[in-house]
Amino acid sequence: EDQVTQSPEALRLQEGESSSLNCSYTVSGLRGLFWYRQDPGKGPEFLFTLYSAGEEKEKERLKATLTKKESFLHITAPKPEDSATYLCAVRQGGSEKLVFGKGTKLTVNP
Amino acid sequence: DGGITQSPKYLFRKEGQNVTLSCEQNLNHDAMYWYRQDPGQGLRLIYYSQIVNDFQKGDIAEGYSVSREKKESFPLTVTSAQKNPTAFYLCASSENMNTEAFFGQGTRLTVV
């Protein structure tokens, strides 16, 4: 059973059309949830770290939120340059491992 | 410029040959990791190291080996025992095992 599930697998938006990406997790004792952006053929770029339910982080058009079972990455008025695959990862208590979801591929059309 | 450097960017090898992928960081991070990424799959952990001269197997360590002789360096060897070595390999580092990881730009290995 996957510990980290991201949805949808792919999302197409028009420029300016706001939406949200979901990351649900089943690990116990969460010791951090991390969001990354990955462009084709490149390494993931770190975006946010969230540690506890209710926490929110913002950066430009992106806002990440965390509950006890899931995290959302809200994208407000996206631009074509926001097109990328967005990855979510979690670290659970008692483990040093960082477990990744399969990602959401976002395409923003002009 | 602080960061993580992986080399080479592209690597081609014949089946049956061992190959070593380089990863160097100048962020003074204690922890380092190797991940493998295949189309349609998430990043899968191969090996990780919390401190110099110590490393642990990840979820898919079979057919791979690593060393951590220096804090800055964490090379990965893909051996001939790895059944399906063609993939995109990513190295990462973090200040410790509780903080976010930063990634290099990856090495795409093709075995023919």
PDB file of N, CA, C and O in Angstrom, chain B residues 9-80:
ATOM      1  N   LYS B   9      26.190  14.113 -16.694  1.00  0.00           N
ATOM      2  CA  LYS B   9      24.758  14.294 -16.862  1.00  0.00           C
ATOM      3  C   LYS B   9      24.143  13.116 -17.610  1.00  0.00           C
ATOM      4  O   LYS B   9      23.040  12.677 -17.308  1.00  0.00           O
ATOM      5  N   TYR B  10      24.892  12.620 -18.605  1.00  0.00           N
ATOM      6  CA  TYR B  10      24.476  11.449 -19.373  1.00  0.00           C
ATOM      7  C   TYR B  10      25.606  10.422 -19.335  1.00  0.00           C
ATOM      8  O   TYR B  10      26.773  10.778 -19.428  1.00  0.00           O
ATOM      9  N   LEU B  11      25.230   9.144 -19.230  1.00  0.00           N
ATOM     10  CA  LEU B  11      26.219   8.086 -19.136  1.00  0.00           C
ATOM     11  C   LEU B  11      25.697   6.861 -19.884  1.00  0.00           C
ATOM     12  O   LEU B  11      24.561   6.437 -19.667  1.00  0.00           O
ATOM     13  N   PHE B  12      26.556   6.323 -20.745  1.00  0.00           N
ATOM     14  CA  PHE B  12      26.204   5.133 -21.502  1.00  0.00           C
ATOM     15  C   PHE B  12      27.186   4.034 -21.147  1.00  0.00           C
ATOM     16  O   PHE B  12      28.394   4.253 -21.094  1.00  0.00           O
ATOM     17  N   ARG B  13      26.671   2.847 -20.896  1.00  0.00           N
ATOM     18  CA  ARG B  13      27.536   1.716 -20.559  1.00  0.00           C
ATOM     19  C   ARG B  13      27.019   0.448 -21.212  1.00  0.00           C
ATOM     20  O   ARG B  13      25.829   0.317 -21.469  1.00  0.00           O
ATOM     21  N   LYS B  14      27.920  -0.471 -21.435  1.00  0.00           N
ATOM     22  CA  LYS B  14      27.523  -1.770 -21.969  1.00  0.00           C
ATOM     23  C   LYS B  14      27.055  -2.655 -20.831  1.00  0.00           C
ATOM     24  O   LYS B  14      27.538  -2.544 -19.688  1.00  0.00           O
ATOM     25  N   GLU B  15      26.143  -3.549 -21.156  1.00  0.00           N
ATOM     26  CA  GLU B  15      25.637  -4.488 -20.164  1.00  0.00           C
ATOM     27  C   GLU B  15      26.789  -5.308 -19.587  1.00  0.00           C
ATOM     28  O   GLU B  15      27.707  -5.703 -20.317  1.00  0.00           O
ATOM     29  N   GLY B  16      26.768  -5.511 -18.274  1.00  0.00           N
ATOM     30  CA  GLY B  16      27.808  -6.307 -17.637  1.00  0.00           C
ATOM     31  C   GLY B  16      28.935  -5.483 -17.047  1.00  0.00           C
ATOM     32  O   GLY B  16      29.790  -6.025 -16.341  1.00  0.00           O
ATOM     33  N   GLN B  17      28.968  -4.183 -17.341  1.00  0.00           N
ATOM     34  CA  GLN B  17      30.005  -3.306 -16.793  1.00  0.00           C
ATOM     35  C   GLN B  17      29.500  -2.592 -15.552  1.00  0.00           C
ATOM     36  O   GLN B  17      28.334  -2.184 -15.490  1.00  0.00           O
ATOM     37  N   ASN B  18      30.394  -2.430 -14.584  1.00  0.00           N
ATOM     38  CA  ASN B  18      30.076  -1.580 -13.438  1.00  0.00           C
ATOM     39  C   ASN B  18      30.279  -0.119 -13.836  1.00  0.00           C
ATOM     40  O   ASN B  18      31.137   0.194 -14.680  1.00  0.00           O
ATOM     41  N   VAL B  19      29.517   0.775 -13.213  1.00  0.00           N
ATOM     42  CA  VAL B  19      29.673   2.198 -13.497  1.00  0.00           C
ATOM     43  C   VAL B  19      29.459   2.979 -12.203  1.00  0.00           C
ATOM     44  O   VAL B  19      28.625   2.606 -11.383  1.00  0.00           O
ATOM     45  N   THR B  20      30.255   4.038 -12.025  1.00  0.00           N
ATOM     46  CA  THR B  20      30.156   4.856 -10.814  1.00  0.00           C
ATOM     47  C   THR B  20      29.652   6.251 -11.143  1.00  0.00           C
ATOM     48  O   THR B  20      30.202   6.921 -12.029  1.00  0.00           O
ATOM     49  N   LEU B  21      28.618   6.671 -10.403  1.00  0.00           N
ATOM     50  CA  LEU B  21      28.039   7.999 -10.560  1.00  0.00           C
ATOM     51  C   LEU B  21      28.565   8.881  -9.430  1.00  0.00           C
ATOM     52  O   LEU B  21      28.561   8.472  -8.258  1.00  0.00           O
ATOM     53  N   SER B  22      28.957  10.086  -9.787  1.00  0.00           N
ATOM     54  CA  SER B  22      29.546  10.998  -8.816  1.00  0.00           C
ATOM     55  C   SER B  22      28.502  11.939  -8.223  1.00  0.00           C
ATOM     56  O   SER B  22      27.586  12.400  -8.908  1.00  0.00           O
ATOM     57  N   CYS B  23      28.640  12.230  -6.914  1.00  0.00           N
ATOM     58  CA  CYS B  23      27.809  13.215  -6.249  1.00  0.00           C
ATOM     59  C   CYS B  23      28.657  13.961  -5.229  1.00  0.00           C
ATOM     60  O   CYS B  23      29.243  13.340  -4.330  1.00  0.00           O
ATOM     61  N   GLU B  24      28.744  15.275  -5.372  1.00  0.00           N
ATOM     62  CA  GLU B  24      29.516  16.116  -4.474  1.00  0.00           C
ATOM     63  C   GLU B  24      28.635  17.267  -3.987  1.00  0.00           C
ATOM     64  O   GLU B  24      27.890  17.848  -4.770  1.00  0.00           O
ATOM     65  N   GLN B  25      28.728  17.597  -2.686  1.00  0.00           N
ATOM     66  CA  GLN B  25      27.981  18.733  -2.156  1.00  0.00           C
ATOM     67  C   GLN B  25      28.905  19.635  -1.344  1.00  0.00           C
ATOM     68  O   GLN B  25      29.802  19.154  -0.668  1.00  0.00           O
ATOM     69  N   ASN B  26      28.656  20.942  -1.426  1.00  0.00           N
ATOM     70  CA  ASN B  26      29.439  21.909  -0.648  1.00  0.00           C
ATOM     71  C   ASN B  26      28.531  22.698   0.286  1.00  0.00           C
ATOM     72  O   ASN B  26      28.803  23.863   0.600  1.00  0.00           O
ATOM     73  N   LEU B  27      27.466  22.048   0.737  1.00  0.00           N
ATOM     74  CA  LEU B  27      26.504  22.672   1.646  1.00  0.00           C
ATOM     75  C   LEU B  27      26.795  22.342   3.105  1.00  0.00           C
ATOM     76  O   LEU B  27      26.070  22.773   3.995  1.00  0.00           O
ATOM     77  N   ASN B  28      27.825  21.545   3.342  1.00  0.00           N
ATOM     78  CA  ASN B  28      28.185  21.099   4.688  1.00  0.00           C
ATOM     79  C   ASN B  28      27.057  20.276   5.332  1.00  0.00           C
ATOM     80  O   ASN B  28      26.865  20.315   6.548  1.00  0.00           O
ATOM     81  N   HIS B  29      26.324  19.541   4.492  1.00  0.00           N
ATOM     82  CA  HIS B  29      25.237  18.715   4.993  1.00  0.00           C
ATOM     83  C   HIS B  29      25.773  17.377   5.504  1.00  0.00           C
ATOM     84  O   HIS B  29      26.683  16.790   4.914  1.00  0.00           O
ATOM     85  N   ASP B  30      25.135  16.888   6.579  1.00  0.00           N
ATOM     86  CA  ASP B  30      25.537  15.601   7.121  1.00  0.00           C
ATOM     87  C   ASP B  30      24.950  14.432   6.325  1.00  0.00           C
ATOM     88  O   ASP B  30      25.584  13.411   6.132  1.00  0.00           O
ATOM     89  N   ALA B  31      23.677  14.552   5.923  1.00  0.00           N
ATOM     90  CA  ALA B  31      22.976  13.433   5.301  1.00  0.00           C
ATOM     91  C   ALA B  31      23.016  13.524   3.772  1.00  0.00           C
ATOM     92  O   ALA B  31      22.905  14.608   3.197  1.00  0.00           O
ATOM     93  N   MET B  32      23.177  12.377   3.149  1.00  0.00           N
ATOM     94  CA  MET B  32      23.149  12.294   1.685  1.00  0.00           C
ATOM     95  C   MET B  32      22.352  11.075   1.257  1.00  0.00           C
ATOM     96  O   MET B  32      22.268  10.082   1.999  1.00  0.00           O
ATOM     97  N   TYR B  33      21.765  11.160   0.052  1.00  0.00           N
ATOM     98  CA  TYR B  33      20.845  10.129  -0.420  1.00  0.00           C
ATOM     99  C   TYR B  33      21.052   9.869  -1.911  1.00  0.00           C
ATOM    100  O   TYR B  33      21.456  10.761  -2.646  1.00  0.00           O
ATOM    101  N   TRP B  34      20.705   8.646  -2.329  1.00  0.00           N
ATOM    102  CA  TRP B  34      20.599   8.324  -3.746  1.00  0.00           C
ATOM    103  C   TRP B  34      19.207   7.784  -4.016  1.00  0.00           C
ATOM    104  O   TRP B  34      18.721   6.895  -3.317  1.00  0.00           O
ATOM    105  N   TYR B  35      18.571   8.373  -5.063  1.00  0.00           N
ATOM    106  CA  TYR B  35      17.257   7.931  -5.507  1.00  0.00           C
ATOM    107  C   TYR B  35      17.337   7.527  -6.963  1.00  0.00           C
ATOM    108  O   TYR B  35      18.158   8.018  -7.722  1.00  0.00           O
ATOM    109  N   ARG B  36      16.396   6.680  -7.329  1.00  0.00           N
ATOM    110  CA  ARG B  36      16.241   6.297  -8.733  1.00  0.00           C
ATOM    111  C   ARG B  36      14.841   6.730  -9.154  1.00  0.00           C
ATOM    112  O   ARG B  36      13.872   6.589  -8.395  1.00  0.00           O
ATOM    113  N   GLN B  37      14.716   7.264 -10.383  1.00  0.00           N
ATOM    114  CA  GLN B  37      13.422   7.697 -10.884  1.00  0.00           C
ATOM    115  C   GLN B  37      13.161   7.037 -12.231  1.00  0.00           C
ATOM    116  O   GLN B  37      13.968   7.155 -13.150  1.00  0.00           O
ATOM    117  N   ASP B  38      12.038   6.339 -12.327  1.00  0.00           N
ATOM    118  CA  ASP B  38      11.610   5.712 -13.575  1.00  0.00           C
ATOM    119  C   ASP B  38      10.281   6.324 -14.000  1.00  0.00           C
ATOM    120  O   ASP B  38       9.493   6.750 -13.137  1.00  0.00           O
ATOM    121  N   PRO B  39       9.990   6.349 -15.291  1.00  0.00           N
ATOM    122  CA  PRO B  39       8.724   6.935 -15.770  1.00  0.00           C
ATOM    123  C   PRO B  39       7.526   6.313 -15.066  1.00  0.00           C
ATOM    124  O   PRO B  39       7.422   5.090 -14.951  1.00  0.00           O
ATOM    125  N   GLY B  40       6.618   7.161 -14.596  1.00  0.00           N
ATOM    126  CA  GLY B  40       5.390   6.673 -13.979  1.00  0.00           C
ATOM    127  C   GLY B  40       5.547   6.201 -12.545  1.00  0.00           C
ATOM    128  O   GLY B  40       4.578   5.767 -11.922  1.00  0.00           O
ATOM    129  N   GLN B  41       6.777   6.288 -12.017  1.00  0.00           N
ATOM    130  CA  GLN B  41       6.994   5.868 -10.625  1.00  0.00           C
ATOM    131  C   GLN B  41       7.541   7.032  -9.825  1.00  0.00           C
ATOM    132  O   GLN B  41       8.174   7.933 -10.366  1.00  0.00           O
ATOM    133  N   GLY B  42       7.314   6.973  -8.545  1.00  0.00           N
ATOM    134  CA  GLY B  42       7.902   7.994  -7.690  1.00  0.00           C
ATOM    135  C   GLY B  42       9.384   7.746  -7.510  1.00  0.00           C
ATOM    136  O   GLY B  42       9.924   6.746  -7.965  1.00  0.00           O
ATOM    137  N   LEU B  43      10.049   8.655  -6.831  1.00  0.00           N
ATOM    138  CA  LEU B  43      11.460   8.466  -6.514  1.00  0.00           C
ATOM    139  C   LEU B  43      11.593   7.317  -5.521  1.00  0.00           C
ATOM    140  O   LEU B  43      10.868   7.257  -4.519  1.00  0.00           O
ATOM    141  N   ARG B  44      12.516   6.405  -5.801  1.00  0.00           N
ATOM    142  CA  ARG B  44      12.731   5.266  -4.912  1.00  0.00           C
ATOM    143  C   ARG B  44      14.130   5.339  -4.316  1.00  0.00           C
ATOM    144  O   ARG B  44      15.106   5.541  -5.042  1.00  0.00           O
ATOM    145  N   LEU B  45      14.210   5.124  -3.005  1.00  0.00           N
ATOM    146  CA  LEU B  45      15.457   5.303  -2.270  1.00  0.00           C
ATOM    147  C   LEU B  45      16.360   4.100  -2.442  1.00  0.00           C
ATOM    148  O   LEU B  45      15.965   2.967  -2.173  1.00  0.00           O
ATOM    149  N   ILE B  46      17.607   4.359  -2.842  1.00  0.00           N
ATOM    150  CA  ILE B  46      18.584   3.286  -3.041  1.00  0.00           C
ATOM    151  C   ILE B  46      19.446   3.128  -1.785  1.00  0.00           C
ATOM    152  O   ILE B  46      19.524   2.043  -1.205  1.00  0.00           O
ATOM    153  N   TYR B  47      20.131   4.179  -1.392  1.00  0.00           N
ATOM    154  CA  TYR B  47      20.985   4.192  -0.202  1.00  0.00           C
ATOM    155  C   TYR B  47      20.919   5.582   0.425  1.00  0.00           C
ATOM    156  O   TYR B  47      20.641   6.566  -0.249  1.00  0.00           O
ATOM    157  N   TYR B  48      21.211   5.645   1.719  1.00  0.00           N
ATOM    158  CA  TYR B  48      21.363   6.935   2.361  1.00  0.00           C
ATOM    159  C   TYR B  48      22.450   6.856   3.421  1.00  0.00           C
ATOM    160  O   TYR B  48      22.802   5.772   3.898  1.00  0.00           O
ATOM    161  N   SER B  49      22.971   8.030   3.761  1.00  0.00           N
ATOM    162  CA  SER B  49      24.065   8.107   4.725  1.00  0.00           C
ATOM    163  C   SER B  49      23.811   9.288   5.652  1.00  0.00           C
ATOM    164  O   SER B  49      23.542  10.394   5.195  1.00  0.00           O
ATOM    165  N   GLN B  50      23.905   9.043   6.942  1.00  0.00           N
ATOM    166  CA  GLN B  50      23.684  10.110   7.917  1.00  0.00           C
ATOM    167  C   GLN B  50      24.983  10.808   8.313  1.00  0.00           C
ATOM    168  O   GLN B  50      24.975  11.974   8.697  1.00  0.00           O
ATOM    169  N   ILE B  51      26.074  10.052   8.283  1.00  0.00           N
ATOM    170  CA  ILE B  51      27.381  10.608   8.647  1.00  0.00           C
ATOM    171  C   ILE B  51      28.469   9.913   7.849  1.00  0.00           C
ATOM    172  O   ILE B  51      28.225   8.869   7.225  1.00  0.00           O
ATOM    173  N   VAL B  52      29.647  10.473   7.891  1.00  0.00           N
ATOM    174  CA  VAL B  52      30.783   9.891   7.180  1.00  0.00           C
ATOM    175  C   VAL B  52      31.038   8.475   7.683  1.00  0.00           C
ATOM    176  O   VAL B  52      30.867   8.181   8.863  1.00  0.00           O
ATOM    177  N   ASN B  53      31.410   7.603   6.746  1.00  0.00           N
ATOM    178  CA  ASN B  53      31.753   6.208   7.034  1.00  0.00           C
ATOM    179  C   ASN B  53      30.577   5.378   7.530  1.00  0.00           C
ATOM    180  O   ASN B  53      30.778   4.315   8.139  1.00  0.00           O
ATOM    181  N   ASP B  54      29.367   5.834   7.287  1.00  0.00           N
ATOM    182  CA  ASP B  54      28.182   5.076   7.662  1.00  0.00           C
ATOM    183  C   ASP B  54      27.113   5.273   6.592  1.00  0.00           C
ATOM    184  O   ASP B  54      26.882   6.396   6.137  1.00  0.00           O
ATOM    185  N   PHE B  55      26.457   4.173   6.192  1.00  0.00           N
ATOM    186  CA  PHE B  55      25.366   4.282   5.222  1.00  0.00           C
ATOM    187  C   PHE B  55      24.418   3.101   5.411  1.00  0.00           C
ATOM    188  O   PHE B  55      24.796   2.066   5.976  1.00  0.00           O
ATOM    189  N   GLN B  56      23.170   3.286   4.970  1.00  0.00           N
ATOM    190  CA  GLN B  56      22.148   2.254   5.118  1.00  0.00           C
ATOM    191  C   GLN B  56      21.470   1.989   3.785  1.00  0.00           C
ATOM    192  O   GLN B  56      21.360   2.890   2.943  1.00  0.00           O
ATOM    193  N   LYS B  57      20.989   0.764   3.631  1.00  0.00           N
ATOM    194  CA  LYS B  57      20.249   0.417   2.429  1.00  0.00           C
ATOM    195  C   LYS B  57      18.868   1.070   2.454  1.00  0.00           C
ATOM    196  O   LYS B  57      18.230   1.155   3.499  1.00  0.00           O
ATOM    197  N   GLY B  58      18.440   1.481   1.264  1.00  0.00           N
ATOM    198  CA  GLY B  58      17.086   1.969   1.099  1.00  0.00           C
ATOM    199  C   GLY B  58      16.175   0.841   0.659  1.00  0.00           C
ATOM    200  O   GLY B  58      16.413  -0.326   0.977  1.00  0.00           O
ATOM    201  N   ASP B  59      15.176   1.176  -0.137  1.00  0.00           N
ATOM    202  CA  ASP B  59      14.182   0.193  -0.539  1.00  0.00           C
ATOM    203  C   ASP B  59      14.604  -0.686  -1.713  1.00  0.00           C
ATOM    204  O   ASP B  59      14.068  -1.766  -1.911  1.00  0.00           O
ATOM    205  N   ILE B  60      15.575  -0.201  -2.511  1.00  0.00           N
ATOM    206  CA  ILE B  60      15.957  -0.950  -3.718  1.00  0.00           C
ATOM    207  C   ILE B  60      17.476  -1.015  -3.844  1.00  0.00           C
ATOM    208  O   ILE B  60      18.035  -0.717  -4.883  1.00  0.00           O
ATOM    209  N   ALA B  61      18.168  -1.454  -2.799  1.00  0.00           N
ATOM    210  CA  ALA B  61      19.636  -1.420  -2.775  1.00  0.00           C
ATOM    211  C   ALA B  61      20.301  -2.536  -3.585  1.00  0.00           C
ATOM    212  O   ALA B  61      21.500  -2.449  -3.894  1.00  0.00           O
ATOM    213  N   GLU B  62      19.590  -3.573  -3.922  1.00  0.00           N
ATOM    214  CA  GLU B  62      20.211  -4.715  -4.616  1.00  0.00           C
ATOM    215  C   GLU B  62      20.816  -4.300  -5.945  1.00  0.00           C
ATOM    216  O   GLU B  62      20.164  -3.670  -6.780  1.00  0.00           O
ATOM    217  N   GLY B  63      22.100  -4.661  -6.137  1.00  0.00           N
ATOM    218  CA  GLY B  63      22.776  -4.329  -7.376  1.00  0.00           C
ATOM    219  C   GLY B  63      23.485  -2.985  -7.350  1.00  0.00           C
ATOM    220  O   GLY B  63      24.061  -2.565  -8.353  1.00  0.00           O
ATOM    221  N   TYR B  64      23.455  -2.308  -6.206  1.00  0.00           N
ATOM    222  CA  TYR B  64      24.108  -1.014  -6.029  1.00  0.00           C
ATOM    223  C   TYR B  64      25.061  -1.061  -4.843  1.00  0.00           C
ATOM    224  O   TYR B  64      24.878  -1.861  -3.931  1.00  0.00           O
ATOM    225  N   SER B  65      26.078  -0.191  -4.872  1.00  0.00           N
ATOM    226  CA  SER B  65      26.939  -0.019  -3.707  1.00  0.00           C
ATOM    227  C   SER B  65      27.322   1.450  -3.596  1.00  0.00           C
ATOM    228  O   SER B  65      27.295   2.192  -4.588  1.00  0.00           O
ATOM    229  N   VAL B  66      27.651   1.875  -2.355  1.00  0.00           N
ATOM    230  CA  VAL B  66      28.030   3.262  -2.110  1.00  0.00           C
ATOM    231  C   VAL B  66      29.213   3.302  -1.150  1.00  0.00           C
ATOM    232  O   VAL B  66      29.563   2.297  -0.528  1.00  0.00           O
ATOM    233  N   SER B  67      29.796   4.489  -1.024  1.00  0.00           N
ATOM    234  CA  SER B  67      30.811   4.741   0.002  1.00  0.00           C
ATOM    235  C   SER B  67      30.614   6.166   0.485  1.00  0.00           C
ATOM    236  O   SER B  67      30.061   7.010  -0.231  1.00  0.00           O
ATOM    237  N   ARG B  68      31.077   6.434   1.726  1.00  0.00           N
ATOM    238  CA  ARG B  68      31.002   7.801   2.257  1.00  0.00           C
ATOM    239  C   ARG B  68      32.286   8.059   3.049  1.00  0.00           C
ATOM    240  O   ARG B  68      32.319   8.081   4.263  1.00  0.00           O
ATOM    241  N   GLU B  69      33.359   8.247   2.310  1.00  0.00           N
ATOM    242  CA  GLU B  69      34.672   8.460   2.926  1.00  0.00           C
ATOM    243  C   GLU B  69      34.892   9.919   3.293  1.00  0.00           C
ATOM    244  O   GLU B  69      35.712  10.231   4.164  1.00  0.00           O
ATOM    245  N   LYS B  70      34.179  10.812   2.621  1.00  0.00           N
ATOM    246  CA  LYS B  70      34.275  12.239   2.910  1.00  0.00           C
ATOM    247  C   LYS B  70      32.866  12.803   3.068  1.00  0.00           C
ATOM    248  O   LYS B  70      31.925  12.327   2.433  1.00  0.00           O
ATOM    249  N   LYS B  71      32.725  13.842   3.854  1.00  0.00           N
ATOM    250  CA  LYS B  71      31.414  14.442   4.083  1.00  0.00           C
ATOM    251  C   LYS B  71      30.811  14.954   2.778  1.00  0.00           C
ATOM    252  O   LYS B  71      29.608  14.913   2.568  1.00  0.00           O
ATOM    253  N   GLU B  72      31.680  15.441   1.877  1.00  0.00           N
ATOM    254  CA  GLU B  72      31.198  16.097   0.675  1.00  0.00           C
ATOM    255  C   GLU B  72      30.798  15.134  -0.446  1.00  0.00           C
ATOM    256  O   GLU B  72      30.161  15.525  -1.405  1.00  0.00           O
ATOM    257  N   SER B  73      31.186  13.872  -0.326  1.00  0.00           N
ATOM    258  CA  SER B  73      31.086  12.979  -1.475  1.00  0.00           C
ATOM    259  C   SER B  73      30.336  11.693  -1.150  1.00  0.00           C
ATOM    260  O   SER B  73      30.568  11.084  -0.095  1.00  0.00           O
ATOM    261  N   PHE B  74      29.485  11.248  -2.081  1.00  0.00           N
ATOM    262  CA  PHE B  74      28.689  10.035  -1.849  1.00  0.00           C
ATOM    263  C   PHE B  74      28.515   9.330  -3.205  1.00  0.00           C
ATOM    264  O   PHE B  74      27.432   9.347  -3.796  1.00  0.00           O
ATOM    265  N   PRO B  75      29.551   8.690  -3.723  1.00  0.00           N
ATOM    266  CA  PRO B  75      29.444   8.060  -5.046  1.00  0.00           C
ATOM    267  C   PRO B  75      28.607   6.781  -5.016  1.00  0.00           C
ATOM    268  O   PRO B  75      28.621   6.043  -4.019  1.00  0.00           O
ATOM    269  N   LEU B  76      27.912   6.543  -6.114  1.00  0.00           N
ATOM    270  CA  LEU B  76      27.068   5.354  -6.265  1.00  0.00           C
ATOM    271  C   LEU B  76      27.619   4.488  -7.388  1.00  0.00           C
ATOM    272  O   LEU B  76      27.846   4.978  -8.496  1.00  0.00           O
ATOM    273  N   THR B  77      27.831   3.207  -7.102  1.00  0.00           N
ATOM    274  CA  THR B  77      28.262   2.271  -8.137  1.00  0.00           C
ATOM    275  C   THR B  77      27.088   1.384  -8.518  1.00  0.00           C
ATOM    276  O   THR B  77      26.463   0.760  -7.648  1.00  0.00           O
ATOM    277  N   VAL B  78      26.803   1.361  -9.805  1.00  0.00           N
ATOM    278  CA  VAL B  78      25.777   0.477 -10.345  1.00  0.00           C
ATOM    279  C   VAL B  78      26.509  -0.758 -10.850  1.00  0.00           C
ATOM    280  O   VAL B  78      27.313  -0.673 -11.786  1.00  0.00           O
ATOM    281  N   THR B  79      26.265  -1.888 -10.238  1.00  0.00           N
ATOM    282  CA  THR B  79      27.023  -3.086 -10.589  1.00  0.00           C
ATOM    283  C   THR B  79      26.295  -3.892 -11.663  1.00  0.00           C
ATOM    284  O   THR B  79      25.117  -3.649 -11.965  1.00  0.00           O
ATOM    285  N   SER B  80      26.994  -4.887 -12.172  1.00  0.00           N
ATOM    286  CA  SER B  80      26.411  -5.740 -13.213  1.00  0.00           C
ATOM    287  C   SER B  80      25.281  -6.610 -12.648  1.00  0.00           C
ATOM    288  O   SER B  80      24.515  -7.209 -13.400  1.00  0.00           O
TER     289      SER B  80
END
